[in-house]
């Protein structure tokens, strides 16, 4: 059975999916803020990323900075098979709930 995702977890998972190999905290946060128009606290993002990893929805790995960029290693995230299933299940459920409400929501 797929994990249940809250709204913010859903947004984080979508950002990780969209960013693919570039999914580390800074671009995840920027993408969510840009796409939703909401400011995201760094602490809230790190808490969500950790919670999603504990749930088995995400996995992370540390990667060293490449020579031209230099700097600290970054923690990159990717979806697990269970995370992909949870994201799909949440997406289907929300799409089903919203189905047919477009006209009502426009008013």
mmCIF file of C-alpha atoms in Angstrom:
data_model
loop_
_atom_site.group_PDB
_atom_site.id
_atom_site.type_symbol
_atom_site.label_atom_id
_atom_site.label_comp_id
_atom_site.label_asym_id
_atom_site.label_seq_id
_atom_site.Cartn_x
_atom_site.Cartn_y
_atom_site.Cartn_z
ATOM 1 C CA UNK A 1 0.000 0.000 0.000
ATOM 2 C CA UNK A 2 1.336 3.432 -0.966
ATOM 3 C CA UNK A 3 2.157 6.034 1.668
ATOM 4 C CA UNK A 4 -0.282 8.887 2.087
ATOM 5 C CA UNK A 5 1.117 12.266 1.088
ATOM 6 C CA UNK A 6 0.092 15.587 2.541
ATOM 7 C CA UNK A 7 -0.115 18.692 0.357
ATOM 8 C CA UNK A 8 3.425 19.867 1.068
ATOM 9 C CA UNK A 9 4.863 16.362 0.760
ATOM 10 C CA UNK A 10 3.085 16.054 -2.580
ATOM 11 C CA UNK A 11 4.661 19.328 -3.766
ATOM 12 C CA UNK A 12 8.110 18.199 -2.594
ATOM 13 C CA UNK A 13 7.760 14.869 -4.376
ATOM 14 C CA UNK A 14 6.622 16.571 -7.589
ATOM 15 C CA UNK A 15 9.628 18.910 -7.398
ATOM 16 C CA UNK A 16 12.025 15.986 -6.903
ATOM 17 C CA UNK A 17 10.464 14.205 -9.875
ATOM 18 C CA UNK A 18 10.661 17.311 -12.077
ATOM 19 C CA UNK A 19 14.254 18.167 -11.096
ATOM 20 C CA UNK A 20 15.513 14.591 -11.615
ATOM 21 C CA UNK A 21 19.326 14.589 -11.230
ATOM 22 C CA UNK A 22 19.341 18.186 -9.918
ATOM 23 C CA UNK A 23 17.049 17.482 -6.950
ATOM 24 C CA UNK A 24 18.768 18.945 -3.911
ATOM 25 C CA UNK A 25 17.312 21.338 -1.341
ATOM 26 C CA UNK A 26 17.960 24.710 -3.004
ATOM 27 C CA UNK A 27 16.350 23.997 -6.399
ATOM 28 C CA UNK A 28 13.565 21.962 -4.764
ATOM 29 C CA UNK A 29 12.670 24.976 -2.625
ATOM 30 C CA UNK A 30 12.964 27.406 -5.553
ATOM 31 C CA UNK A 31 10.753 25.275 -7.793
ATOM 32 C CA UNK A 32 8.031 24.936 -5.167
ATOM 33 C CA UNK A 33 8.109 28.677 -4.435
ATOM 34 C CA UNK A 34 8.017 29.574 -8.141
ATOM 35 C CA UNK A 35 5.241 27.153 -9.052
ATOM 36 C CA UNK A 36 3.020 27.716 -5.984
ATOM 37 C CA UNK A 37 3.741 31.364 -5.188
ATOM 38 C CA UNK A 38 4.294 30.378 -1.543
ATOM 39 C CA UNK A 39 7.393 31.090 0.518
ATOM 40 C CA UNK A 40 8.908 27.891 1.880
ATOM 41 C CA UNK A 41 10.953 27.912 5.086
ATOM 42 C CA UNK A 42 14.202 25.965 4.776
ATOM 43 C CA UNK A 43 13.459 24.109 7.993
ATOM 44 C CA UNK A 44 10.054 23.004 6.717
ATOM 45 C CA UNK A 45 11.632 21.668 3.540
ATOM 46 C CA UNK A 46 14.367 19.757 5.370
ATOM 47 C CA UNK A 47 11.797 18.292 7.760
ATOM 48 C CA UNK A 48 9.615 17.157 4.847
ATOM 49 C CA UNK A 49 12.574 15.659 2.972
ATOM 50 C CA UNK A 50 13.627 13.721 6.067
ATOM 51 C CA UNK A 51 10.047 12.555 6.745
ATOM 52 C CA UNK A 52 9.666 11.371 3.138
ATOM 53 C CA UNK A 53 12.933 9.475 3.383
ATOM 54 C CA UNK A 54 11.799 7.793 6.630
ATOM 55 C CA UNK A 55 8.496 6.856 4.934
ATOM 56 C CA UNK A 56 10.511 5.217 2.154
ATOM 57 C CA UNK A 57 9.292 7.642 -0.522
ATOM 58 C CA UNK A 58 12.679 9.258 -1.162
ATOM 59 C CA UNK A 59 16.278 8.166 -0.992
ATOM 60 C CA UNK A 60 19.243 10.492 -0.761
ATOM 61 C CA UNK A 61 22.915 10.423 -1.544
ATOM 62 C CA UNK A 62 25.753 12.836 -0.929
ATOM 63 C CA UNK A 63 27.675 14.004 -3.970
ATOM 64 C CA UNK A 64 30.885 15.974 -3.886
ATOM 65 C CA UNK A 65 31.046 19.298 -5.646
ATOM 66 C CA UNK A 66 32.700 19.160 -9.036
ATOM 67 C CA UNK A 67 36.016 20.999 -9.453
ATOM 68 C CA UNK A 68 34.778 24.120 -11.303
ATOM 69 C CA UNK A 69 32.044 24.768 -8.725
ATOM 70 C CA UNK A 70 33.972 23.683 -5.641
ATOM 71 C CA UNK A 71 32.329 23.919 -2.253
ATOM 72 C CA UNK A 72 30.533 21.485 0.027
ATOM 73 C CA UNK A 73 28.967 18.192 -0.907
ATOM 74 C CA UNK A 74 25.221 18.262 -1.565
ATOM 75 C CA UNK A 75 22.498 15.829 -0.603
ATOM 76 C CA UNK A 76 20.545 14.787 -3.699
ATOM 77 C CA UNK A 77 17.120 13.152 -3.573
ATOM 78 C CA UNK A 78 15.303 10.722 -5.834
ATOM 79 C CA UNK A 79 12.017 8.864 -5.698
ATOM 80 C CA UNK A 80 11.942 5.254 -4.596
ATOM 81 C CA UNK A 81 9.536 2.830 -6.275
ATOM 82 C CA UNK A 82 7.279 3.213 -3.213
ATOM 83 C CA UNK A 83 7.552 6.987 -3.506
ATOM 84 C CA UNK A 84 6.537 6.867 -7.153
ATOM 85 C CA UNK A 85 3.520 4.734 -6.184
ATOM 86 C CA UNK A 86 2.569 7.167 -3.392
ATOM 87 C CA UNK A 87 2.914 10.133 -5.743
ATOM 88 C CA UNK A 88 0.805 8.412 -8.390
ATOM 89 C CA UNK A 89 -1.876 7.408 -5.856
ATOM 90 C CA UNK A 90 -2.067 10.922 -4.400
ATOM 91 C CA UNK A 91 -2.213 12.462 -7.880
ATOM 92 C CA UNK A 92 -5.025 10.130 -8.964
ATOM 93 C CA UNK A 93 -6.987 10.750 -5.740
ATOM 94 C CA UNK A 94 -6.704 14.552 -5.988
ATOM 95 C CA UNK A 95 -7.551 14.548 -9.682
ATOM 96 C CA UNK A 96 -10.605 12.393 -8.918
ATOM 97 C CA UNK A 97 -11.718 14.717 -6.110
ATOM 98 C CA UNK A 98 -11.384 17.776 -8.381
ATOM 99 C CA UNK A 99 -13.046 16.181 -11.392
ATOM 100 C CA UNK A 100 -16.113 18.119 -12.490
ATOM 101 C CA UNK A 101 -15.489 21.068 -10.178
ATOM 102 C CA UNK A 102 -13.802 23.358 -12.703
ATOM 103 C CA UNK A 103 -16.941 25.414 -13.342
ATOM 104 C CA UNK A 104 -17.675 25.778 -9.633
ATOM 105 C CA UNK A 105 -14.080 26.757 -8.847
ATOM 106 C CA UNK A 106 -14.084 29.455 -11.524
ATOM 107 C CA UNK A 107 -16.817 31.408 -9.711
#
